[in-house]
Structure formats: C-alpha cells, structure tokens
C-alpha cells in the first residue's frame, strides 16, 4: 500500500528487519503549488516507519541540493499498530513564512535508513508576483529639441513583460517587450 512499509515474504520464516525487508514509500504530496510573493507556504511529507532500531533521517532537498537548516522543520510522530506491527508515522512539516521568488523550485523529502535512500514525490512551488524593474531609466539632461534615449528592463512573472512609455500622460508607440529602449525626438 502507498505510504506503508510492508514486510517482504521471508523464505526462512525468521527475518531480521532491515530497510531492504520493508517497502518504503512516502505518502502522496500536493504536487504543485502556485503562490504569490509574501504568502506563507507549508510543506509536508509523511511516511510510516516500523518501530525498529533503524535510526531513520529525513531531510528536505530543493532542486537536487540538500537544504542544510535553511528550511525550519517540525517533526510530528504518531505511534500506531498495523497488523500487529508497531509503526511510527513521521510527518516533516516546514513553513516558509514569507515566500520569495527564490523559493520557487522542486522540493522533495529524502529518507535515509539502513543505507537505503527513499525519495518523496516532488512538491513544485511556483511563485508569482508583480513584475519588477531590473534596470530603471536613468535621469538625463538634454537640450530642448535634442533627441535622447531611455532604457529599462523588467522581469516577471507573470510573463510576458509589457513596458509602456508615457509622455505627458500619452502613450508613446514602441515595442512593448523587455528590455526596452526608446528614442525621444
């Protein structure tokens, strides 16, 4: 069953429990989450572990790299018995208090127990926010009637970026993508 460790059949009838003698599977995750900058995000992964002296370790990973303490985690344990086997349901709960664009990516939990590595399904976080300028137009001093140029650049999401230039509150006709350059006659 998904999310359960099930004892593999033993030909001898006597089985010393190891990670290989159990089927290790994390419970399904939420999959994909779409958030806005500044929102709070809660991530969790859960797995049922037989109560053995296996000393499991569960760690968050983002985009293929281990998160060394950069994601605060709370571990919730719930002890149960399934078919006479004592189990501990471990839930690793982490909170991102104020989501930033840098939080976007693929998160997974990895369980390391008895030299076996088990990975959860990914949680993909997409972060949307208002577009922001990466290069602002600079102030320029010009002589009346002399043409001059202005430049700017912006990034999303959302994409595509649309930049509008106004002169005396009237829209000027130029391409609307980013980066943007305009020559004012």
Short mmCIF file of N, CA and C in Angstrom, two decimals, residues 132-137 150-156 160-164 174-182:
data_model
loop_
_atom_site.label_atom_id
_atom_site.label_comp_id
_atom_site.label_asym_id
_atom_site.label_seq_id
_atom_site.Cartn_x
_atom_site.Cartn_y
_atom_site.Cartn_z
N UNK A 132 9.02 43.34 -11.82
CA UNK A 132 9.86 44.36 -11.19
C UNK A 132 10.97 44.77 -12.15
N UNK A 133 11.36 46.03 -12.03
CA UNK A 133 12.42 46.55 -12.88
C UNK A 133 13.76 46.00 -12.41
N UNK A 134 14.56 45.54 -13.35
CA UNK A 134 15.94 45.15 -13.05
C UNK A 134 16.90 46.25 -13.50
N UNK A 135 16.43 47.13 -14.37
CA UNK A 135 17.19 48.31 -14.79
C UNK A 135 16.19 49.43 -15.01
N UNK A 136 16.34 50.50 -14.24
CA UNK A 136 15.44 51.65 -14.33
C UNK A 136 15.97 52.65 -15.36
N UNK A 137 15.07 53.43 -15.97
CA UNK A 137 15.56 54.51 -16.82
C UNK A 137 16.38 55.49 -15.98
N UNK A 150 16.22 56.47 -23.73
CA UNK A 150 15.99 55.92 -22.40
C UNK A 150 15.94 54.40 -22.53
N UNK A 151 16.38 53.71 -21.47
CA UNK A 151 16.36 52.24 -21.46
C UNK A 151 15.87 51.74 -20.12
N UNK A 152 15.25 50.56 -20.14
CA UNK A 152 14.87 49.88 -18.90
C UNK A 152 14.74 48.39 -19.19
N UNK A 153 14.66 47.62 -18.13
CA UNK A 153 14.50 46.18 -18.26
C UNK A 153 13.67 45.71 -17.06
N UNK A 154 12.85 44.69 -17.27
CA UNK A 154 11.99 44.17 -16.19
C UNK A 154 11.88 42.66 -16.32
N UNK A 155 11.55 42.02 -15.20
CA UNK A 155 11.34 40.57 -15.18
C UNK A 155 10.00 40.27 -14.53
N UNK A 156 9.43 39.11 -14.86
CA UNK A 156 8.18 38.65 -14.26
C UNK A 156 8.50 37.57 -13.25
N UNK A 160 4.33 37.37 -20.55
CA UNK A 160 5.44 38.23 -20.94
C UNK A 160 5.33 39.59 -20.26
N UNK A 161 6.45 40.25 -20.16
CA UNK A 161 6.50 41.60 -19.58
C UNK A 161 6.07 42.61 -20.64
N UNK A 162 5.24 43.55 -20.24
CA UNK A 162 4.83 44.63 -21.13
C UNK A 162 5.26 45.95 -20.51
N UNK A 163 6.05 46.71 -21.26
CA UNK A 163 6.51 48.02 -20.78
C UNK A 163 5.86 49.09 -21.66
N UNK A 164 5.25 50.05 -21.02
CA UNK A 164 4.63 51.16 -21.74
C UNK A 164 5.36 52.45 -21.38
N UNK A 174 5.89 52.15 -29.17
CA UNK A 174 7.13 51.38 -29.27
C UNK A 174 6.78 49.92 -29.00
N UNK A 175 7.71 49.01 -29.31
CA UNK A 175 7.50 47.61 -28.93
C UNK A 175 7.36 47.54 -27.42
N UNK A 176 6.60 46.57 -26.93
CA UNK A 176 6.30 46.56 -25.50
C UNK A 176 7.07 45.52 -24.71
N UNK A 177 8.01 44.79 -25.31
CA UNK A 177 8.74 43.75 -24.59
C UNK A 177 9.82 44.30 -23.67
N UNK A 178 10.59 43.39 -23.09
CA UNK A 178 11.68 43.77 -22.21
C UNK A 178 12.92 43.02 -22.66
N UNK A 179 14.11 43.64 -22.75
CA UNK A 179 14.43 45.01 -22.38
C UNK A 179 13.83 46.01 -23.36
N UNK A 180 13.81 47.26 -22.94
CA UNK A 180 13.12 48.29 -23.71
C UNK A 180 14.03 49.50 -23.90
N UNK A 181 14.09 49.99 -25.12
CA UNK A 181 14.83 51.21 -25.45
C UNK A 181 13.91 52.12 -26.23
N UNK A 182 14.00 53.40 -25.95
CA UNK A 182 13.18 54.36 -26.68
C UNK A 182 14.02 55.60 -26.98
#
